[in-house]
């Protein structure tokens, strides 16, 4: 008889996004004439940069000619793509060589699949609130999960507790959902903690392109000691609008060793068995993103989202509402006014002004009473939503 992986029984059904979408659909059905503005989604809305589209088209043309046709790509990505990522790191002062970079189909796959190379008896530390993928993937793998509390008191940037041992540590900065960023000192404390615990940090930098303030590191490899304890995962999804195109990259320093085992080699072994690489046209697109002109073009889209984030953050300030994010992050994480619960505020905002966001408690217990809005929407919708939001809060 086939046996099921009963670790799946321990997963919480994804009530959050299912409930958000069910409640929104019910509201639309009951109020077909009402305008609804969605600021809940984490997906981008602006198109790919023209230089990226051209590069991908050119890649397709090459595949259509016998002389330039390509079959299976290299598991770890083409040299030209890895070199482009390496040069990008260099542009903000981080030395990562092309042969430490592995091109993938996005950060979600690698942040969840990396568990394949770690045994089941590792203790995994995640923050609370957290991007749910880290939790669910490790529940599927049967690992014990412990939490570092992110609260209003610590600015949603938890520090390591030396009394508690962890083997694998997930950090995400700028953070989804809180928008909070770890500064160099805070990140150094995590690196030191990881080294003293012989632990590995899985550092998710999917939102690094939103960092504008110098005091925040864009890569964990800006921190001394990180090459001895960290793996970094990043993505073009939010950097360059690749949510539908699918491309990202993982960095594993060549000297990173656990239990006398080289992690790059172990991951490569896993990769070459379970993954057949990212398509050539998409890797051409990645190369174009990191060209001089590409970086200029993607900056325009990033600035658009950053301006949306500012509009939302300024509204929170005007309304006297506590929040994190908005600067260095596309997310704005705010305290529900008048002590309301996350779901209570969700219903209130939807019913009163037709604006949809994401209730914080869906990301963990510390998200209760907090709420996430995103800056990935349309500018006019963002402006209109914030005008309505101000009226809602001021009339209360
Ligand atoms: N990591 C974080 C923190 C995210 O918020 C997301 C997507 O929202 C991802 C990874 C997934 O990114 P990708 O589209 O590269 O799989």
mmCIF file of C-alpha atoms and ligand atoms in Angstrom:
data_model
loop_
_atom_site.group_PDB
_atom_site.id
_atom_site.type_symbol
_atom_site.label_atom_id
_atom_site.label_comp_id
_atom_site.label_asym_id
_atom_site.label_seq_id
_atom_site.Cartn_x
_atom_site.Cartn_y
_atom_site.Cartn_z
ATOM 1 C CA UNK A 1 0.000 0.000 0.000
ATOM 2 C CA UNK A 2 1.276 3.444 -0.833
ATOM 3 C CA UNK A 3 1.963 5.486 2.295
ATOM 4 C CA UNK A 4 1.189 9.166 2.508
ATOM 5 C CA UNK A 5 3.610 11.727 3.953
ATOM 6 C CA UNK A 6 1.540 12.379 7.062
ATOM 7 C CA UNK A 7 3.541 15.482 7.864
ATOM 8 C CA UNK A 8 1.058 17.103 5.486
ATOM 9 C CA UNK A 9 -1.618 16.512 8.145
ATOM 10 C CA UNK A 10 0.177 19.125 10.247
ATOM 11 C CA UNK A 11 -0.242 21.884 7.668
ATOM 12 C CA UNK A 12 -2.749 24.590 8.381
ATOM 13 C CA UNK A 13 -5.064 24.924 5.384
ATOM 14 C CA UNK A 14 -4.233 28.214 3.685
ATOM 15 C CA UNK A 15 -7.224 30.028 5.169
ATOM 16 C CA UNK A 16 -5.671 33.457 4.725
ATOM 17 C CA UNK A 17 -5.694 33.988 0.981
ATOM 18 C CA UNK A 18 -8.676 31.692 0.435
ATOM 19 C CA UNK A 19 -10.658 33.703 2.970
ATOM 20 C CA UNK A 20 -9.517 37.041 1.555
ATOM 21 C CA UNK A 21 -10.630 36.028 -1.906
ATOM 22 C CA UNK A 22 -13.890 34.391 -0.719
ATOM 23 C CA UNK A 23 -14.879 37.423 1.341
ATOM 24 C CA UNK A 24 -13.983 39.771 -1.524
ATOM 25 C CA UNK A 25 -15.989 37.728 -4.064
ATOM 26 C CA UNK A 26 -18.995 37.593 -1.746
ATOM 27 C CA UNK A 27 -18.833 41.350 -1.277
ATOM 28 C CA UNK A 28 -18.614 41.972 -5.043
ATOM 29 C CA UNK A 29 -21.582 39.670 -5.633
ATOM 30 C CA UNK A 30 -23.671 41.447 -3.034
ATOM 31 C CA UNK A 31 -22.543 44.914 -4.192
ATOM 32 C CA UNK A 32 -22.062 44.682 -7.964
ATOM 33 C CA UNK A 33 -21.949 48.473 -8.395
ATOM 34 C CA UNK A 34 -19.346 49.192 -5.739
ATOM 35 C CA UNK A 35 -15.763 49.990 -6.774
ATOM 36 C CA UNK A 36 -13.221 47.603 -5.226
ATOM 37 C CA UNK A 37 -9.526 48.476 -4.945
ATOM 38 C CA UNK A 38 -7.177 45.580 -4.226
ATOM 39 C CA UNK A 39 -4.044 46.447 -2.297
ATOM 40 C CA UNK A 40 -3.627 42.984 -0.863
ATOM 41 C CA UNK A 41 -1.785 41.176 -3.581
ATOM 42 C CA UNK A 42 1.964 40.580 -3.587
ATOM 43 C CA UNK A 43 2.046 40.334 -7.381
ATOM 44 C CA UNK A 44 3.447 43.062 -9.615
ATOM 45 C CA UNK A 45 1.331 44.941 -12.161
ATOM 46 C CA UNK A 46 3.810 46.772 -14.417
ATOM 47 C CA UNK A 47 5.060 45.051 -17.594
ATOM 48 C CA UNK A 48 8.559 43.746 -18.234
ATOM 49 C CA UNK A 49 11.150 46.328 -19.277
ATOM 50 C CA UNK A 50 11.446 46.667 -23.097
ATOM 51 C CA UNK A 51 15.100 45.594 -23.116
ATOM 52 C CA UNK A 52 14.133 42.369 -21.313
ATOM 53 C CA UNK A 53 11.370 41.591 -23.805
ATOM 54 C CA UNK A 54 13.773 42.159 -26.708
ATOM 55 C CA UNK A 55 16.415 39.921 -25.134
ATOM 56 C CA UNK A 56 13.907 37.114 -24.597
ATOM 57 C CA UNK A 57 12.616 37.431 -28.172
ATOM 58 C CA UNK A 58 16.173 37.284 -29.450
ATOM 59 C CA UNK A 59 16.744 34.176 -27.313
ATOM 60 C CA UNK A 60 13.678 32.548 -28.899
ATOM 61 C CA UNK A 61 14.960 33.433 -32.380
ATOM 62 C CA UNK A 62 18.240 31.711 -31.587
ATOM 63 C CA UNK A 63 16.377 28.583 -30.508
ATOM 64 C CA UNK A 64 14.562 28.667 -33.848
ATOM 65 C CA UNK A 65 17.755 28.304 -35.925
ATOM 66 C CA UNK A 66 19.788 25.134 -36.299
ATOM 67 C CA UNK A 67 23.116 26.959 -35.851
ATOM 68 C CA UNK A 68 22.137 28.571 -32.564
ATOM 69 C CA UNK A 69 19.638 26.044 -31.183
ATOM 70 C CA UNK A 70 20.185 24.944 -27.577
ATOM 71 C CA UNK A 71 18.839 21.942 -25.722
ATOM 72 C CA UNK A 72 19.000 21.361 -21.979
ATOM 73 C CA UNK A 73 20.585 24.301 -20.214
ATOM 74 C CA UNK A 74 23.277 23.885 -17.529
ATOM 75 C CA UNK A 75 21.655 22.878 -14.216
ATOM 76 C CA UNK A 76 23.194 25.841 -12.426
ATOM 77 C CA UNK A 77 22.491 28.329 -15.218
ATOM 78 C CA UNK A 78 24.482 29.574 -18.202
ATOM 79 C CA UNK A 79 27.842 31.168 -17.457
ATOM 80 C CA UNK A 80 26.679 34.467 -19.009
ATOM 81 C CA UNK A 81 23.703 34.623 -16.614
ATOM 82 C CA UNK A 82 25.741 33.748 -13.524
ATOM 83 C CA UNK A 83 28.355 36.317 -14.530
ATOM 84 C CA UNK A 84 25.640 38.956 -14.906
ATOM 85 C CA UNK A 85 24.436 38.253 -11.349
ATOM 86 C CA UNK A 86 28.015 38.304 -10.056
ATOM 87 C CA UNK A 87 28.556 41.730 -11.685
ATOM 88 C CA UNK A 88 25.308 42.962 -10.143
ATOM 89 C CA UNK A 89 26.554 41.973 -6.663
ATOM 90 C CA UNK A 90 29.810 43.763 -7.413
ATOM 91 C CA UNK A 91 27.847 46.961 -8.209
ATOM 92 C CA UNK A 92 26.945 47.206 -4.516
ATOM 93 C CA UNK A 93 30.280 46.034 -3.225
ATOM 94 C CA UNK A 94 29.715 42.295 -2.697
ATOM 95 C CA UNK A 95 32.167 39.754 -4.117
ATOM 96 C CA UNK A 96 30.332 36.628 -5.160
ATOM 97 C CA UNK A 97 31.866 34.632 -7.974
ATOM 98 C CA UNK A 98 29.856 33.284 -10.893
ATOM 99 C CA UNK A 99 30.578 29.718 -9.794
ATOM 100 C CA UNK A 100 28.861 30.320 -6.448
ATOM 101 C CA UNK A 101 25.630 31.387 -8.184
ATOM 102 C CA UNK A 102 22.860 29.025 -9.292
ATOM 103 C CA UNK A 103 20.101 30.324 -11.553
ATOM 104 C CA UNK A 104 16.634 29.005 -10.706
ATOM 105 C CA UNK A 105 12.941 29.514 -11.421
ATOM 106 C CA UNK A 106 12.381 31.829 -8.449
ATOM 107 C CA UNK A 107 12.992 32.107 -4.739
ATOM 108 C CA UNK A 108 9.941 30.103 -3.702
ATOM 109 C CA UNK A 109 11.341 26.874 -5.154
ATOM 110 C CA UNK A 110 14.764 27.128 -3.550
ATOM 111 C CA UNK A 111 13.654 28.475 -0.146
ATOM 112 C CA UNK A 112 11.378 25.455 0.143
ATOM 113 C CA UNK A 113 13.467 22.796 -1.635
ATOM 114 C CA UNK A 114 16.704 23.554 0.238
ATOM 115 C CA UNK A 115 15.324 21.333 3.013
ATOM 116 C CA UNK A 116 16.170 18.319 0.812
ATOM 117 C CA UNK A 117 19.831 18.602 1.810
ATOM 118 C CA UNK A 118 19.149 18.863 5.553
ATOM 119 C CA UNK A 119 18.077 15.974 7.739
ATOM 120 C CA UNK A 120 14.727 15.832 9.476
ATOM 121 C CA UNK A 121 16.157 16.309 12.962
ATOM 122 C CA UNK A 122 17.241 19.930 12.405
ATOM 123 C CA UNK A 123 15.555 22.611 14.498
ATOM 124 C CA UNK A 124 14.346 25.336 12.154
ATOM 125 C CA UNK A 125 13.957 28.902 13.363
ATOM 126 C CA UNK A 126 11.620 31.288 11.553
ATOM 127 C CA UNK A 127 10.300 34.684 12.506
ATOM 128 C CA UNK A 128 6.675 35.312 13.433
ATOM 129 C CA UNK A 129 5.050 36.827 11.341
ATOM 130 C CA UNK A 130 6.635 35.030 8.403
ATOM 131 C CA UNK A 131 6.367 34.262 4.679
ATOM 132 C CA UNK A 132 4.338 31.024 5.055
ATOM 133 C CA UNK A 133 6.419 29.000 2.558
ATOM 134 C CA UNK A 134 9.327 28.528 5.016
ATOM 135 C CA UNK A 135 6.974 27.094 7.619
ATOM 136 C CA UNK A 136 4.932 24.852 5.339
ATOM 137 C CA UNK A 137 7.963 23.431 3.524
ATOM 138 C CA UNK A 138 9.583 22.457 6.823
ATOM 139 C CA UNK A 139 6.345 20.985 8.164
ATOM 140 C CA UNK A 140 6.213 18.834 5.014
ATOM 141 C CA UNK A 141 9.798 17.791 5.780
ATOM 142 C CA UNK A 142 8.806 16.839 9.346
ATOM 143 C CA UNK A 143 11.161 19.303 11.033
ATOM 144 C CA UNK A 144 10.650 21.001 14.371
ATOM 145 C CA UNK A 145 9.990 24.724 13.965
ATOM 146 C CA UNK A 146 10.651 27.376 16.579
ATOM 147 C CA UNK A 147 9.740 31.048 16.307
ATOM 148 C CA UNK A 148 11.464 34.369 16.935
ATOM 149 C CA UNK A 149 8.828 36.928 17.833
ATOM 150 C CA UNK A 150 8.620 40.069 15.712
ATOM 151 C CA UNK A 151 6.663 42.640 17.663
ATOM 152 C CA UNK A 152 5.957 46.336 17.826
ATOM 153 C CA UNK A 153 8.484 46.503 20.720
ATOM 154 C CA UNK A 154 11.396 45.169 18.651
ATOM 155 C CA UNK A 155 10.339 47.040 15.505
ATOM 156 C CA UNK A 156 9.539 43.662 13.903
ATOM 157 C CA UNK A 157 13.299 42.947 13.826
ATOM 158 C CA UNK A 158 13.910 40.104 16.302
ATOM 159 C CA UNK A 159 17.366 39.483 17.695
ATOM 160 C CA UNK A 160 18.753 35.990 18.333
ATOM 161 C CA UNK A 161 18.203 34.509 21.774
ATOM 162 C CA UNK A 162 21.479 32.912 22.864
ATOM 163 C CA UNK A 163 19.605 30.588 25.242
ATOM 164 C CA UNK A 164 17.804 28.944 22.334
ATOM 165 C CA UNK A 165 19.476 26.601 19.860
ATOM 166 C CA UNK A 166 18.575 26.451 16.152
ATOM 167 C CA UNK A 167 20.209 24.602 13.257
ATOM 168 C CA UNK A 168 18.587 26.332 10.283
ATOM 169 C CA UNK A 169 17.503 29.956 10.404
ATOM 170 C CA UNK A 170 15.282 31.665 7.850
ATOM 171 C CA UNK A 171 15.657 35.438 7.603
ATOM 172 C CA UNK A 172 13.952 37.699 5.104
ATOM 173 C CA UNK A 173 14.991 41.341 4.778
ATOM 174 C CA UNK A 174 13.317 43.560 3.627
ATOM 175 C CA UNK A 175 10.627 41.475 5.182
ATOM 176 C CA UNK A 176 7.407 40.100 3.815
ATOM 177 C CA UNK A 177 4.974 40.861 5.408
ATOM 178 C CA UNK A 178 6.283 43.526 7.826
ATOM 179 C CA UNK A 179 8.448 45.596 5.473
ATOM 180 C CA UNK A 180 11.013 45.818 8.302
ATOM 181 C CA UNK A 181 14.725 45.671 7.406
ATOM 182 C CA UNK A 182 17.620 44.282 9.419
ATOM 183 C CA UNK A 183 20.496 46.734 9.696
ATOM 184 C CA UNK A 184 24.142 45.652 9.568
ATOM 185 C CA UNK A 185 24.496 45.362 13.330
ATOM 186 C CA UNK A 186 21.364 43.240 13.647
ATOM 187 C CA UNK A 187 22.343 41.002 10.778
ATOM 188 C CA UNK A 188 25.849 40.623 12.241
ATOM 189 C CA UNK A 189 24.241 39.394 15.500
ATOM 190 C CA UNK A 190 22.406 36.690 13.512
ATOM 191 C CA UNK A 191 25.580 35.701 11.657
ATOM 192 C CA UNK A 192 27.486 35.397 14.960
ATOM 193 C CA UNK A 193 24.621 33.384 16.448
ATOM 194 C CA UNK A 194 24.585 31.050 13.444
ATOM 195 C CA UNK A 195 28.339 30.496 13.634
ATOM 196 C CA UNK A 196 28.227 29.744 17.361
ATOM 197 C CA UNK A 197 25.376 27.253 16.805
ATOM 198 C CA UNK A 198 26.962 25.664 13.708
ATOM 199 C CA UNK A 199 23.736 26.708 12.030
ATOM 200 C CA UNK A 200 22.961 27.757 8.464
ATOM 201 C CA UNK A 201 21.070 30.954 7.617
ATOM 202 C CA UNK A 202 18.772 30.822 4.606
ATOM 203 C CA UNK A 203 18.665 34.501 3.709
ATOM 204 C CA UNK A 204 15.793 35.563 1.467
ATOM 205 C CA UNK A 205 16.662 38.866 -0.198
ATOM 206 C CA UNK A 206 13.764 38.851 -2.690
ATOM 207 C CA UNK A 207 13.053 42.532 -1.926
ATOM 208 C CA UNK A 208 16.638 43.851 -1.824
ATOM 209 C CA UNK A 209 16.037 46.071 -4.874
ATOM 210 C CA UNK A 210 13.665 48.184 -2.764
ATOM 211 C CA UNK A 211 16.402 49.225 -0.335
ATOM 212 C CA UNK A 212 17.227 52.901 -0.720
ATOM 213 C CA UNK A 213 18.905 53.669 2.609
ATOM 214 C CA UNK A 214 22.603 52.851 2.865
ATOM 215 C CA UNK A 215 22.463 51.552 6.431
ATOM 216 C CA UNK A 216 20.592 48.452 5.318
ATOM 217 C CA UNK A 217 22.551 45.638 3.681
ATOM 218 C CA UNK A 218 21.328 44.370 0.317
ATOM 219 C CA UNK A 219 23.000 41.042 0.793
ATOM 220 C CA UNK A 220 23.956 38.994 3.845
ATOM 221 C CA UNK A 221 27.373 38.704 2.241
ATOM 222 C CA UNK A 222 27.998 42.327 3.204
ATOM 223 C CA UNK A 223 28.399 40.963 6.739
ATOM 224 C CA UNK A 224 31.690 39.517 8.054
ATOM 225 C CA UNK A 225 31.428 35.797 8.666
ATOM 226 C CA UNK A 226 28.362 35.262 6.449
ATOM 227 C CA UNK A 227 30.290 33.191 3.938
ATOM 228 C CA UNK A 228 30.836 30.616 6.703
ATOM 229 C CA UNK A 229 27.157 30.244 7.580
ATOM 230 C CA UNK A 230 24.761 31.620 4.945
ATOM 231 C CA UNK A 231 22.995 30.771 1.723
ATOM 232 C CA UNK A 232 21.284 33.688 -0.039
ATOM 233 C CA UNK A 233 18.243 33.433 -2.281
ATOM 234 C CA UNK A 234 17.015 36.243 -4.457
ATOM 235 C CA UNK A 235 14.562 36.655 -7.295
ATOM 236 C CA UNK A 236 13.753 38.786 -10.296
ATOM 237 C CA UNK A 237 10.045 38.576 -9.444
ATOM 238 C CA UNK A 238 9.822 41.895 -7.634
ATOM 239 C CA UNK A 239 13.137 43.351 -8.866
ATOM 240 C CA UNK A 240 12.151 43.177 -12.531
ATOM 241 C CA UNK A 241 8.536 41.977 -12.754
ATOM 242 C CA UNK A 242 9.382 38.301 -13.384
ATOM 243 C CA UNK A 243 6.508 36.829 -11.318
ATOM 244 C CA UNK A 244 5.115 35.231 -14.487
ATOM 245 C CA UNK A 245 8.432 34.806 -16.303
ATOM 246 C CA UNK A 246 10.076 32.927 -13.377
ATOM 247 C CA UNK A 247 13.737 33.466 -12.649
ATOM 248 C CA UNK A 248 15.848 33.878 -9.539
ATOM 249 C CA UNK A 249 19.228 32.916 -8.128
ATOM 250 C CA UNK A 250 20.773 31.260 -5.114
ATOM 251 C CA UNK A 251 24.266 31.979 -3.803
ATOM 252 C CA UNK A 252 26.174 29.292 -1.923
ATOM 253 C CA UNK A 253 29.730 30.260 -0.958
ATOM 254 C CA UNK A 254 32.183 27.619 -2.108
ATOM 255 C CA UNK A 255 33.704 27.278 1.367
ATOM 256 C CA UNK A 256 30.382 26.719 3.176
ATOM 257 C CA UNK A 257 30.617 23.397 4.957
ATOM 258 C CA UNK A 258 28.363 21.651 7.460
ATOM 259 C CA UNK A 259 29.201 18.369 9.150
ATOM 260 C CA UNK A 260 32.287 18.069 6.877
ATOM 261 C CA UNK A 261 30.057 18.321 3.817
ATOM 262 C CA UNK A 262 30.330 21.051 1.221
ATOM 263 C CA UNK A 263 26.871 22.585 0.790
ATOM 264 C CA UNK A 264 27.370 23.827 -2.766
ATOM 265 C CA UNK A 265 28.298 20.306 -3.884
ATOM 266 C CA UNK A 266 25.429 18.742 -1.967
ATOM 267 C CA UNK A 267 22.886 21.209 -3.384
ATOM 268 C CA UNK A 268 24.324 20.727 -6.881
ATOM 269 C CA UNK A 269 23.864 16.966 -6.474
ATOM 270 C CA UNK A 270 20.231 17.527 -5.569
ATOM 271 C CA UNK A 271 19.775 20.063 -8.371
ATOM 272 C CA UNK A 272 21.219 17.860 -11.095
ATOM 273 C CA UNK A 273 18.825 15.085 -10.080
ATOM 274 C CA UNK A 274 15.622 17.087 -9.637
ATOM 275 C CA UNK A 275 15.952 20.158 -11.866
ATOM 276 C CA UNK A 276 16.711 20.661 -15.539
ATOM 277 C CA UNK A 277 17.501 24.346 -15.484
ATOM 278 C CA UNK A 278 15.901 27.618 -16.549
ATOM 279 C CA UNK A 279 15.048 28.177 -20.207
ATOM 280 C CA UNK A 280 17.538 29.987 -22.428
ATOM 281 C CA UNK A 281 15.257 32.936 -23.362
ATOM 282 C CA UNK A 282 14.514 33.600 -19.686
ATOM 283 C CA UNK A 283 18.217 33.590 -18.837
ATOM 284 C CA UNK A 284 18.738 36.042 -21.732
ATOM 285 C CA UNK A 285 16.098 38.182 -20.009
ATOM 286 C CA UNK A 286 18.024 37.982 -16.728
ATOM 287 C CA UNK A 287 21.213 39.106 -18.475
ATOM 288 C CA UNK A 288 19.303 42.072 -19.930
ATOM 289 C CA UNK A 289 17.943 43.039 -16.482
ATOM 290 C CA UNK A 290 21.480 43.387 -15.152
ATOM 291 C CA UNK A 291 22.847 45.300 -18.153
ATOM 292 C CA UNK A 292 23.441 49.034 -17.744
ATOM 293 C CA UNK A 293 20.324 49.907 -19.748
ATOM 294 C CA UNK A 294 18.303 47.137 -18.059
ATOM 295 C CA UNK A 295 19.067 48.476 -14.596
ATOM 296 C CA UNK A 296 17.939 51.923 -15.751
ATOM 297 C CA UNK A 297 14.677 50.549 -17.127
ATOM 298 C CA UNK A 298 13.796 48.407 -14.108
ATOM 299 C CA UNK A 299 14.547 51.379 -11.852
ATOM 300 C CA UNK A 300 11.603 53.181 -13.450
ATOM 301 C CA UNK A 301 9.225 50.405 -12.366
ATOM 302 C CA UNK A 302 10.786 50.174 -8.922
ATOM 303 C CA UNK A 303 10.419 53.952 -8.501
ATOM 304 C CA UNK A 304 6.754 53.683 -9.434
ATOM 305 C CA UNK A 305 6.150 51.112 -6.689
ATOM 306 C CA UNK A 306 8.313 53.078 -4.268
ATOM 307 C CA UNK A 307 6.186 56.153 -4.892
ATOM 308 C CA UNK A 308 3.036 54.087 -4.259
ATOM 309 C CA UNK A 309 4.615 52.876 -1.004
ATOM 310 C CA UNK A 310 5.324 56.472 -0.021
ATOM 311 C CA UNK A 311 1.730 57.472 -0.712
ATOM 312 C CA UNK A 312 0.516 54.696 1.606
ATOM 313 C CA UNK A 313 3.152 55.377 4.278
ATOM 314 C CA UNK A 314 2.426 59.135 4.243
ATOM 315 C CA UNK A 315 -1.258 58.370 4.707
ATOM 316 C CA UNK A 316 -0.477 56.262 7.779
ATOM 317 C CA UNK A 317 1.652 59.083 9.196
ATOM 318 C CA UNK A 318 -1.101 61.639 8.552
ATOM 319 C CA UNK A 319 -3.622 59.382 10.256
ATOM 320 C CA UNK A 320 -1.325 58.831 13.248
ATOM 321 C CA UNK A 321 -1.202 55.086 12.607
ATOM 322 C CA UNK A 322 1.873 53.060 13.594
ATOM 323 C CA UNK A 323 3.518 51.219 10.730
ATOM 324 C CA UNK A 324 6.700 49.609 9.458
ATOM 325 C CA UNK A 325 7.903 49.338 5.860
ATOM 326 C CA UNK A 326 7.046 51.716 3.057
ATOM 327 C CA UNK A 327 10.664 52.835 2.821
ATOM 328 C CA UNK A 328 13.081 50.127 1.597
ATOM 329 C CA UNK A 329 10.105 47.849 1.063
ATOM 330 C CA UNK A 330 6.992 47.498 -1.106
ATOM 331 C CA UNK A 331 4.966 46.466 1.962
ATOM 332 C CA UNK A 332 3.296 48.663 4.547
ATOM 333 C CA UNK A 333 2.496 46.886 7.792
ATOM 334 C CA UNK A 334 0.281 48.877 10.104
ATOM 335 C CA UNK A 335 -1.514 48.570 13.395
ATOM 336 C CA UNK A 336 -5.271 48.298 12.961
ATOM 337 C CA UNK A 337 -6.853 51.462 14.332
ATOM 338 C CA UNK A 338 -8.857 51.518 17.571
ATOM 339 C CA UNK A 339 -7.609 48.140 18.710
ATOM 340 C CA UNK A 340 -9.475 46.290 15.960
ATOM 341 C CA UNK A 341 -8.513 42.723 15.071
ATOM 342 C CA UNK A 342 -6.979 42.034 11.638
ATOM 343 C CA UNK A 343 -10.114 40.374 10.248
ATOM 344 C CA UNK A 344 -12.380 42.907 11.879
ATOM 345 C CA UNK A 345 -10.468 45.680 10.144
ATOM 346 C CA UNK A 346 -10.477 43.736 6.871
ATOM 347 C CA UNK A 347 -14.314 43.578 6.948
ATOM 348 C CA UNK A 348 -14.612 47.177 8.078
ATOM 349 C CA UNK A 349 -12.373 48.551 5.321
ATOM 350 C CA UNK A 350 -14.003 46.397 2.639
ATOM 351 C CA UNK A 351 -17.536 47.301 3.670
ATOM 352 C CA UNK A 352 -16.925 50.985 4.244
ATOM 353 C CA UNK A 353 -14.551 51.957 1.418
ATOM 354 C CA UNK A 354 -14.172 48.870 -0.804
ATOM 355 C CA UNK A 355 -10.415 48.521 -0.213
ATOM 356 C CA UNK A 356 -8.924 45.029 0.140
ATOM 357 C CA UNK A 357 -5.742 44.293 2.085
ATOM 358 C CA UNK A 358 -4.250 41.299 3.902
ATOM 359 C CA UNK A 359 -4.985 40.605 7.585
ATOM 360 C CA UNK A 360 -1.718 40.295 9.493
ATOM 361 C CA UNK A 361 -2.700 37.297 11.579
ATOM 362 C CA UNK A 362 -2.545 35.125 8.456
ATOM 363 C CA UNK A 363 1.261 35.429 8.702
ATOM 364 C CA UNK A 364 1.519 34.276 12.314
ATOM 365 C CA UNK A 365 0.181 34.967 15.789
ATOM 366 C CA UNK A 366 2.156 38.210 16.136
ATOM 367 C CA UNK A 367 0.339 39.544 13.087
ATOM 368 C CA UNK A 368 -2.915 39.727 15.072
ATOM 369 C CA UNK A 369 -4.135 43.318 15.124
ATOM 370 C CA UNK A 370 -1.860 44.242 12.186
ATOM 371 C CA UNK A 371 -2.549 44.618 8.494
ATOM 372 C CA UNK A 372 -0.538 44.527 5.234
ATOM 373 C CA UNK A 373 -0.996 46.761 2.215
ATOM 374 C CA UNK A 374 1.169 46.506 -0.881
ATOM 375 C CA UNK A 375 2.509 49.085 -3.275
ATOM 376 C CA UNK A 376 2.319 46.835 -6.336
ATOM 377 C CA UNK A 377 -1.005 48.279 -7.507
ATOM 378 C CA UNK A 378 -1.914 50.946 -10.000
ATOM 379 C CA UNK A 379 -0.991 54.538 -9.022
ATOM 380 C CA UNK A 380 -4.456 56.054 -9.360
ATOM 381 C CA UNK A 381 -5.997 53.170 -7.411
ATOM 382 C CA UNK A 382 -3.418 53.683 -4.658
ATOM 383 C CA UNK A 383 -4.152 57.410 -4.492
ATOM 384 C CA UNK A 384 -7.911 56.823 -4.443
ATOM 385 C CA UNK A 385 -7.663 54.076 -1.830
ATOM 386 C CA UNK A 386 -5.618 56.291 0.470
ATOM 387 C CA UNK A 387 -8.031 59.196 0.058
ATOM 388 C CA UNK A 388 -10.856 56.897 1.126
ATOM 389 C CA UNK A 389 -8.722 55.491 3.937
ATOM 390 C CA UNK A 390 -8.112 58.978 5.349
ATOM 391 C CA UNK A 391 -11.827 59.746 5.261
ATOM 392 C CA UNK A 392 -12.571 56.443 6.978
ATOM 393 C CA UNK A 393 -10.109 57.021 9.805
ATOM 394 C CA UNK A 394 -10.908 60.719 10.291
ATOM 395 C CA UNK A 395 -14.673 60.209 10.392
ATOM 396 C CA UNK A 396 -14.457 57.522 12.998
HETATM 397 N N1 LIG B 1 10.304 35.167 -0.838
HETATM 398 C C1 LIG B 1 9.448 36.067 -0.349
HETATM 399 C C2 LIG B 1 9.720 36.677 0.961
HETATM 400 C C3 LIG B 1 8.288 36.419 -1.052
HETATM 401 O O1 LIG B 1 7.439 37.313 -0.550
HETATM 402 C C4 LIG B 1 8.039 35.814 -2.299
HETATM 403 C C5 LIG B 1 6.842 36.130 -3.093
HETATM 404 O O2 LIG B 1 5.983 36.866 -2.764
HETATM 405 C C6 LIG B 1 8.939 34.865 -2.755
HETATM 406 C C7 LIG B 1 10.065 34.574 -2.024
HETATM 407 C C8 LIG B 1 8.678 34.116 -4.024
HETATM 408 O O3 LIG B 1 9.341 34.660 -5.045
HETATM 409 P P1 LIG B 1 9.446 33.982 -6.487
HETATM 410 O O4 LIG B 1 8.391 34.611 -7.311
HETATM 411 O O5 LIG B 1 10.826 34.321 -6.883
HETATM 412 O O6 LIG B 1 9.254 32.503 -6.339
#
